[in-house]
mmCIF file of N, CA, C and O in Angstrom:
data_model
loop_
_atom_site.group_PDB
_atom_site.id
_atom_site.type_symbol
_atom_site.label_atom_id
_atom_site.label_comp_id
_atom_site.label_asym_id
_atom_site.label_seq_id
_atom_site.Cartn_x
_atom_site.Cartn_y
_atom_site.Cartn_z
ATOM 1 N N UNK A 63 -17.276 -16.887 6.494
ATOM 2 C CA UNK A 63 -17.913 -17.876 5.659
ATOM 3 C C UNK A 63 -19.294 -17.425 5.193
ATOM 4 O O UNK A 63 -19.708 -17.581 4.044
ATOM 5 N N UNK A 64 -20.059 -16.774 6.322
ATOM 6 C CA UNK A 64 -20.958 -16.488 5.949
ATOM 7 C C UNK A 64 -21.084 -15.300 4.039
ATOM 8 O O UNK A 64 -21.711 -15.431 2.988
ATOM 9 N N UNK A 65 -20.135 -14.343 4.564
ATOM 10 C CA UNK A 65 -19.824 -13.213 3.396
ATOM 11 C C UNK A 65 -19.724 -13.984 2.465
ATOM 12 O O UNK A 65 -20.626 -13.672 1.688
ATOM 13 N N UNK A 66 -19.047 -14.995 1.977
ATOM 14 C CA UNK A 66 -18.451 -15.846 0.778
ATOM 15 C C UNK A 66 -19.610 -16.893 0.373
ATOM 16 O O UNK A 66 -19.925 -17.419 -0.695
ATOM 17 N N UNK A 67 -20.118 -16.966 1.719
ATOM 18 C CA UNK A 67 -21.269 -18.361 1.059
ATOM 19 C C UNK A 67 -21.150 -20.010 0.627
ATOM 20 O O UNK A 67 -21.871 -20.809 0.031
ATOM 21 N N UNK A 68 -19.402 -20.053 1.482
ATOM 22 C CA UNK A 68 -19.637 -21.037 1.256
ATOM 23 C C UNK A 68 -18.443 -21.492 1.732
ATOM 24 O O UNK A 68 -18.039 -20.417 2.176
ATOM 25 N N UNK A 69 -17.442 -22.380 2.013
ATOM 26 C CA UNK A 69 -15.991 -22.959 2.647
ATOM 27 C C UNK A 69 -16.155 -22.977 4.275
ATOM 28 O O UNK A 69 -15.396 -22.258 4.925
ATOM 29 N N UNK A 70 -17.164 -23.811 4.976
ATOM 30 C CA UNK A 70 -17.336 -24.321 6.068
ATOM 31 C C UNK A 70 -15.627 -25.121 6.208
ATOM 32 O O UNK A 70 -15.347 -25.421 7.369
ATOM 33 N N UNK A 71 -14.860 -25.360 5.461
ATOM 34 C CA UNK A 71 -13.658 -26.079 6.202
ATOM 35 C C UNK A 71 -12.340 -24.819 5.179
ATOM 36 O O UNK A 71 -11.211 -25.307 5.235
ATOM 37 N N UNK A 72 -12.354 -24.166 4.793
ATOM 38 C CA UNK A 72 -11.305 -23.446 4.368
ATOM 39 C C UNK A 72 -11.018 -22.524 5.255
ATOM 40 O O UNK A 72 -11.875 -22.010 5.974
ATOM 41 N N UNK A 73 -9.460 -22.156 5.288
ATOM 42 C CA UNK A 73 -8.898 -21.304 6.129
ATOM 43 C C UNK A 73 -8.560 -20.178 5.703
ATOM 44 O O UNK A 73 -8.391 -20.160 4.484
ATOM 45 N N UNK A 74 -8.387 -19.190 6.246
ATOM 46 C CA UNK A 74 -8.737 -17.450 5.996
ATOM 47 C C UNK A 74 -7.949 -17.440 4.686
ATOM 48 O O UNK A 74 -8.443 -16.698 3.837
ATOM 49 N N UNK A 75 -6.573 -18.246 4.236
ATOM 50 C CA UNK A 75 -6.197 -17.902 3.202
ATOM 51 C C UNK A 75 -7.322 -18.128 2.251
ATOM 52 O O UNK A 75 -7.819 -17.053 1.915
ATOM 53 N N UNK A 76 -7.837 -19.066 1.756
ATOM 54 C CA UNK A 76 -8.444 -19.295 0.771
ATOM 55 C C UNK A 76 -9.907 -17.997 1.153
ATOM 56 O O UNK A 76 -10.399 -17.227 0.329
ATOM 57 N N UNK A 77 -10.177 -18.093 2.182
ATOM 58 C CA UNK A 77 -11.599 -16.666 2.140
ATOM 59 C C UNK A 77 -11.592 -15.798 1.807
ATOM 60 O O UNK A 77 -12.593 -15.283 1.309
ATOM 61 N N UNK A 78 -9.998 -14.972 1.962
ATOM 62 C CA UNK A 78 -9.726 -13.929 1.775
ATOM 63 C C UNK A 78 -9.659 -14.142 0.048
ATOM 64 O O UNK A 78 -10.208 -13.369 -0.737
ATOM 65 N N UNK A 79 -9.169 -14.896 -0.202
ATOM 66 C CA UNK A 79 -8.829 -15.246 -1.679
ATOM 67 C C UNK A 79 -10.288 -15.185 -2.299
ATOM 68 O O UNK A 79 -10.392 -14.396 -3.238
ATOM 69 N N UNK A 80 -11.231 -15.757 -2.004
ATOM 70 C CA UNK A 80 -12.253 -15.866 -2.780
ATOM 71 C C UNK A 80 -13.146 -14.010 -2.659
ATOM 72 O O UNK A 80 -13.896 -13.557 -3.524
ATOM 73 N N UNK A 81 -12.770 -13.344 -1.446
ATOM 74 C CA UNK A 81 -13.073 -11.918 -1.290
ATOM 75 C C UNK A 81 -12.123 -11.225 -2.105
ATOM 76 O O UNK A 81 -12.622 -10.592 -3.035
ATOM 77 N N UNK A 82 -11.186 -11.196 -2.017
ATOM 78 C CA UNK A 82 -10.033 -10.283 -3.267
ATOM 79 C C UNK A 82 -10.234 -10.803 -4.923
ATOM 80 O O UNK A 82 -10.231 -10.062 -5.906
ATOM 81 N N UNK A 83 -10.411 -12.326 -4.908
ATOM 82 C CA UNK A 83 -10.556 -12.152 -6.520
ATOM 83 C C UNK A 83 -11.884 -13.384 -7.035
ATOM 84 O O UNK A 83 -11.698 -14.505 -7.509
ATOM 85 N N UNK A 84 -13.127 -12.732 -6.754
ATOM 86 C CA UNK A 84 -14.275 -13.148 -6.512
ATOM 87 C C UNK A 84 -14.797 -13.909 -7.941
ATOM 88 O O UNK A 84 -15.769 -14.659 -8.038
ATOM 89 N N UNK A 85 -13.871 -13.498 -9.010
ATOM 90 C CA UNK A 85 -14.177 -14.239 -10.616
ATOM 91 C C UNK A 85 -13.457 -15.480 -10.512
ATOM 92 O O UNK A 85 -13.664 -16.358 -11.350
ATOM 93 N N UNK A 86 -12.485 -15.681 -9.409
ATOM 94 C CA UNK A 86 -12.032 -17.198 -9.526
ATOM 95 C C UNK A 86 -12.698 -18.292 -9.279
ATOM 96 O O UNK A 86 -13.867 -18.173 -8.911
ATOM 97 N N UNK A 87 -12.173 -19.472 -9.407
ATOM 98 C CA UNK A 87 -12.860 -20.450 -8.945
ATOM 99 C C UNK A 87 -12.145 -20.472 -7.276
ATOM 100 O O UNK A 87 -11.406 -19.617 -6.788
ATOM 101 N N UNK A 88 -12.651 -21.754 -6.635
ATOM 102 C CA UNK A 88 -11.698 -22.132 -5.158
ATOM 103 C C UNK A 88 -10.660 -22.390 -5.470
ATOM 104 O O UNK A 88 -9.821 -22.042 -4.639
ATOM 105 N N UNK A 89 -10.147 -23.032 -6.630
ATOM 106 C CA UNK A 89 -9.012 -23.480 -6.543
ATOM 107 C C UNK A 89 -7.762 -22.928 -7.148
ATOM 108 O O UNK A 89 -6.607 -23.298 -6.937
ATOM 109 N N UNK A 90 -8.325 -21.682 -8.184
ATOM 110 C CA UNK A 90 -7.397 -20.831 -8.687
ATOM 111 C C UNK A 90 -7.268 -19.621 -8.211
ATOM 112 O O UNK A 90 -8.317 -19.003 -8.028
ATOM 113 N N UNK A 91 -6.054 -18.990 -7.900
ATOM 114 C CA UNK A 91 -6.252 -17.641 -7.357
ATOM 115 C C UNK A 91 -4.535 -17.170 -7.967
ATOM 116 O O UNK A 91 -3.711 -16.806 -7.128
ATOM 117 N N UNK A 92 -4.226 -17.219 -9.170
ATOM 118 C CA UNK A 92 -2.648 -16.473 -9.497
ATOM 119 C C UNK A 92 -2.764 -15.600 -9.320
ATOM 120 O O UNK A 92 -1.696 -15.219 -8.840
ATOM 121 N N UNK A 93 -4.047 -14.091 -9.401
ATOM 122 C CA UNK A 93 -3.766 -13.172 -8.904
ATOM 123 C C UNK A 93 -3.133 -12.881 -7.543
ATOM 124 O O UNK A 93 -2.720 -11.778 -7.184
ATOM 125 N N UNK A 94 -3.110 -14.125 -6.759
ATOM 126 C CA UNK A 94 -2.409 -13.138 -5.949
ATOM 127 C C UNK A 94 -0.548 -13.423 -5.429
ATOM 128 O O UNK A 94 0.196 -13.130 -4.493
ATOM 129 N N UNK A 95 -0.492 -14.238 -6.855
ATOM 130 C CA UNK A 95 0.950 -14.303 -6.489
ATOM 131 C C UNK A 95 1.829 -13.209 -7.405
ATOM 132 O O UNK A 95 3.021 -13.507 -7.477
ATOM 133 N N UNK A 96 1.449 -12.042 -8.087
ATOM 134 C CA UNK A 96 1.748 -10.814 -8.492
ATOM 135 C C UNK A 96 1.443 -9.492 -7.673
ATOM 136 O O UNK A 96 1.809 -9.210 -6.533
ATOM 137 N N UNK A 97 0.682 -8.766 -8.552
ATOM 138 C CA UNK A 97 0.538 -7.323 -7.600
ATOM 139 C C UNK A 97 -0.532 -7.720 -7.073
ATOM 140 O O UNK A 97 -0.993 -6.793 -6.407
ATOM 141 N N UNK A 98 -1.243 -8.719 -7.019
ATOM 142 C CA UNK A 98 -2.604 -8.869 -6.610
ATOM 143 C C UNK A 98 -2.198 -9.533 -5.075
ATOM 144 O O UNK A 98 -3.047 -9.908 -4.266
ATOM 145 N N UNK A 99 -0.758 -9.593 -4.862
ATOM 146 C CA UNK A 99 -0.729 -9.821 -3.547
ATOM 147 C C UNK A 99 -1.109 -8.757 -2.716
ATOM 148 O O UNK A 99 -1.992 -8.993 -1.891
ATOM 149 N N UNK A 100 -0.575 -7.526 -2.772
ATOM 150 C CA UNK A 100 -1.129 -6.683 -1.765
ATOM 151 C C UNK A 100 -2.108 -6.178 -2.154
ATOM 152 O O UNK A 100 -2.161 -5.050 -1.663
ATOM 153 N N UNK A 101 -3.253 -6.442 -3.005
ATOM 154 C CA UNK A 101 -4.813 -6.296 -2.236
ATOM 155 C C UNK A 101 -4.934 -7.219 -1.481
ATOM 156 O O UNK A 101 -5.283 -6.912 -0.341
ATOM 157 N N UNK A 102 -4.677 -8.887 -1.821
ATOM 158 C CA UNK A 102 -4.941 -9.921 -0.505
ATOM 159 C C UNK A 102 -4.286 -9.300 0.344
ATOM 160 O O UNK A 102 -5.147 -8.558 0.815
ATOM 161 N N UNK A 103 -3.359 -9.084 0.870
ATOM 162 C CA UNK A 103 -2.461 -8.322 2.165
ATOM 163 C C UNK A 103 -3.535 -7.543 2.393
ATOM 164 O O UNK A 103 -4.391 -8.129 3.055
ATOM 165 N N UNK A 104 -3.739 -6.713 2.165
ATOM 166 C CA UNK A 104 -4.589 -5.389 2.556
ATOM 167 C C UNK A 104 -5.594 -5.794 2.881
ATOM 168 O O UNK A 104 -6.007 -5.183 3.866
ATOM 169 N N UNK A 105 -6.377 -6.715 2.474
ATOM 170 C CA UNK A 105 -8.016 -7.573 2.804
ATOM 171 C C UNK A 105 -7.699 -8.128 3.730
ATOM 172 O O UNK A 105 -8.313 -7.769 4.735
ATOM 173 N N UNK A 106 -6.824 -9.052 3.905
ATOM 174 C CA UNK A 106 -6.319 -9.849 5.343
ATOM 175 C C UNK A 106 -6.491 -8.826 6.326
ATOM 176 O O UNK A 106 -7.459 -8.816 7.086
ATOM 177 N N UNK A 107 -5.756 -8.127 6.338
ATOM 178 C CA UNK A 107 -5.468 -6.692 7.596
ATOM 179 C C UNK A 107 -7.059 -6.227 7.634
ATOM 180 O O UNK A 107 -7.586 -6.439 8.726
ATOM 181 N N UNK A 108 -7.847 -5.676 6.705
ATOM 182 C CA UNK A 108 -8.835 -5.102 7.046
ATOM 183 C C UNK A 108 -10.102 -6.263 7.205
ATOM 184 O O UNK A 108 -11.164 -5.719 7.505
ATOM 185 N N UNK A 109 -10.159 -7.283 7.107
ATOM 186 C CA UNK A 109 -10.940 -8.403 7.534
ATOM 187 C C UNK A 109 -10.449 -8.722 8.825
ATOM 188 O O UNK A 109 -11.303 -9.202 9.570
ATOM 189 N N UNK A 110 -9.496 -8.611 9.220
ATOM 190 C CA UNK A 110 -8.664 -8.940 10.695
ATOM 191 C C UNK A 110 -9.297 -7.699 11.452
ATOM 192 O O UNK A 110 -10.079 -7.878 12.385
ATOM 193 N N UNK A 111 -9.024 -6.758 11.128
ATOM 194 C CA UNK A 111 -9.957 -5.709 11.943
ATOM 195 C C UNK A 111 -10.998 -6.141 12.624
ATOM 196 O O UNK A 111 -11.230 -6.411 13.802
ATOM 197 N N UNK A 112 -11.786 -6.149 11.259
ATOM 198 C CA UNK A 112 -13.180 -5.897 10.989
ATOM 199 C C UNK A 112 -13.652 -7.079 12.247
ATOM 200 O O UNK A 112 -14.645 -6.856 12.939
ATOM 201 N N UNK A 113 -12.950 -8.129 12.403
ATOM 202 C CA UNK A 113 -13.298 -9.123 12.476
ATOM 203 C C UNK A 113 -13.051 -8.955 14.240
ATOM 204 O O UNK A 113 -13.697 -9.449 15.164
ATOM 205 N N UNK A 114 -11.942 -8.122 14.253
ATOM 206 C CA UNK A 114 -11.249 -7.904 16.305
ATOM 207 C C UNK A 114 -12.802 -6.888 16.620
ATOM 208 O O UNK A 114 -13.655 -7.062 17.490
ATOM 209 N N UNK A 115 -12.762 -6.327 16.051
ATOM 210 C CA UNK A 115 -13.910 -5.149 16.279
ATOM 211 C C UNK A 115 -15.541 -5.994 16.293
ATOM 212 O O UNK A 115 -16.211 -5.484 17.190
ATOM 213 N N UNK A 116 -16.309 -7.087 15.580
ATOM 214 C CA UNK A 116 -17.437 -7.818 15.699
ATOM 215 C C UNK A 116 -16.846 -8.903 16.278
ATOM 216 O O UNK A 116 -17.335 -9.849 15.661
ATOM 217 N N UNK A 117 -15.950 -9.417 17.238
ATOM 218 C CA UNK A 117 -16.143 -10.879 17.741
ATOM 219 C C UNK A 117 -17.226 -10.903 18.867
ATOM 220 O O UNK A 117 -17.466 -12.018 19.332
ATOM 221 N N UNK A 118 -17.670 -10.218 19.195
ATOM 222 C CA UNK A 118 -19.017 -10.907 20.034
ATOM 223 C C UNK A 118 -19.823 -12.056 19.331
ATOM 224 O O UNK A 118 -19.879 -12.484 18.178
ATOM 225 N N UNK A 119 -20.646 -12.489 20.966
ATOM 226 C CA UNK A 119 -21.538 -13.411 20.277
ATOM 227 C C UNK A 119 -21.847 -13.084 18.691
ATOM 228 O O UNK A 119 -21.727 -13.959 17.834
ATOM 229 N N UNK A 120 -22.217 -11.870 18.416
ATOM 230 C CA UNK A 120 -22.823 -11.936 17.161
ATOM 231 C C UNK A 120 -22.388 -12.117 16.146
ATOM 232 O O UNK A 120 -23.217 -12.135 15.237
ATOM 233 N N UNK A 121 -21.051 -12.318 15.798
ATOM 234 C CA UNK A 121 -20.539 -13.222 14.927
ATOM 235 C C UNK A 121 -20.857 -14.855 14.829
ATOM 236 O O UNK A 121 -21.259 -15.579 13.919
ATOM 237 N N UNK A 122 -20.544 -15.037 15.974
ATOM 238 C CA UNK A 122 -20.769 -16.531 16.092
ATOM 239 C C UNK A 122 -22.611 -16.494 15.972
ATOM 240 O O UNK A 122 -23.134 -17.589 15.766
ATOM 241 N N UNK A 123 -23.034 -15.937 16.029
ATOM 242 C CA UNK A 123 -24.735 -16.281 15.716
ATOM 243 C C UNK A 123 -24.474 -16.094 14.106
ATOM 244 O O UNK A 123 -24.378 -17.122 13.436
ATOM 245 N N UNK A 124 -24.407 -15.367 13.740
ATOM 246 C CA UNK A 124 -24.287 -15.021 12.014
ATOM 247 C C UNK A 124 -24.120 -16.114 11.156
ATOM 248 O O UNK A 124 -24.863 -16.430 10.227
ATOM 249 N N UNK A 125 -22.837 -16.810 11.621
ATOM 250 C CA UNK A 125 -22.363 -17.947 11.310
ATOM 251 C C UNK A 125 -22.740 -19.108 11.723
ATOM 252 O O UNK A 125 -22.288 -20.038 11.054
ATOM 253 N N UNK A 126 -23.804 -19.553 13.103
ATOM 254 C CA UNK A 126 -24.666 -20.583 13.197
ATOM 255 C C UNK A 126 -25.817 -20.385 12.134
ATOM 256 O O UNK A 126 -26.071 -21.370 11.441
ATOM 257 N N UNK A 127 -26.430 -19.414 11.954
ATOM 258 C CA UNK A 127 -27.441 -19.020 10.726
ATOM 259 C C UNK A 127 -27.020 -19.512 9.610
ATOM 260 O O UNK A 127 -27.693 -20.475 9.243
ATOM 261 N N UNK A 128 -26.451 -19.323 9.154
ATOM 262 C CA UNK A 128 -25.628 -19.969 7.938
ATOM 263 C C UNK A 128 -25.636 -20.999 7.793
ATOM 264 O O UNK A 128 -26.329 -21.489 6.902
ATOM 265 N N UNK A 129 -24.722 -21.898 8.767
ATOM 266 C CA UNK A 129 -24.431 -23.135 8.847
ATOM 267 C C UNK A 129 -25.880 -23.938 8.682
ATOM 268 O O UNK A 129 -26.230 -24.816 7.893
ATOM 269 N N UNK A 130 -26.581 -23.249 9.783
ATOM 270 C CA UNK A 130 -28.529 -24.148 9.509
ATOM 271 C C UNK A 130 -28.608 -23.968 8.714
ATOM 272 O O UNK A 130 -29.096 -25.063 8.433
ATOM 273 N N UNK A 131 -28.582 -23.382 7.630
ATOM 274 C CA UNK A 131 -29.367 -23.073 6.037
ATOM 275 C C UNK A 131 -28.501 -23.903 5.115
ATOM 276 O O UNK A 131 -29.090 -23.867 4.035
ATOM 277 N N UNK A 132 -27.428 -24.618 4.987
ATOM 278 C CA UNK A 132 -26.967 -25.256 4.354
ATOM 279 C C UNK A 132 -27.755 -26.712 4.587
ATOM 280 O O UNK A 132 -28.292 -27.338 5.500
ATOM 281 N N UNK A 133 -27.426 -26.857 2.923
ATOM 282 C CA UNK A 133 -28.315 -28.513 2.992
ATOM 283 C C UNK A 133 -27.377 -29.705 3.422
ATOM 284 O O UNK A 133 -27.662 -30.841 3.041
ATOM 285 N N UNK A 134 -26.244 -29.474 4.221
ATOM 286 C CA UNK A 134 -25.772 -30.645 4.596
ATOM 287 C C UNK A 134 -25.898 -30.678 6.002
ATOM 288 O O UNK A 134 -25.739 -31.761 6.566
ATOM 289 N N UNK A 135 -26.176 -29.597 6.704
ATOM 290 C CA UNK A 135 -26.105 -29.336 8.339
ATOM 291 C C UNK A 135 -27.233 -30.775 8.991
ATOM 292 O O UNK A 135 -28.195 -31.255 8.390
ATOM 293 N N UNK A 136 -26.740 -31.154 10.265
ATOM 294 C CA UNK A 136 -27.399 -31.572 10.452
ATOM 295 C C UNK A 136 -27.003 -31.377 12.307
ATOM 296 O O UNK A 136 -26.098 -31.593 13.113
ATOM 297 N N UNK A 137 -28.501 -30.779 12.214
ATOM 298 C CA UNK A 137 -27.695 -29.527 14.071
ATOM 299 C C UNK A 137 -28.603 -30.602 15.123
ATOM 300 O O UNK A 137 -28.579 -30.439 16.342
#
């Protein structure tokens, strides 16, 4: 969430979606029901990595940072 800047309640489909085709809006993404599926495929897998490899605390700090800086938080 932090990378994207923004979908505190969206689930990896839509993140990954807004990382593979970054000119969309949230709610459109047809690229990836063509060939633009396997770059999402391929982003999934390498965000899944990325993601087994930083789960320490310091993810979860990254993403409390964030969350405080939004103007709706209220911690």
């Amino acid at each position: 969430m932090p990378r994207v800047g923004t979908g505190d309640n969206l689930t990896w489909t839509s993140l990954v979606r807004y990382l593979a085709f970054p000119c969309r809006t949230a709610g459109r993404h047809d690229e990836a029901a063509g060939d633009g599926r396997q770059v999402a495929v391929d982003l999934l897998f390498a965000l899944l990595d990325e993601f087994l490899e930083q789960r320490s605390a310091a993810i979860f700090d990254e993403y409390l940072t964030w969350r405080r800086a939004q103007s709706w938080y209220r911690g």
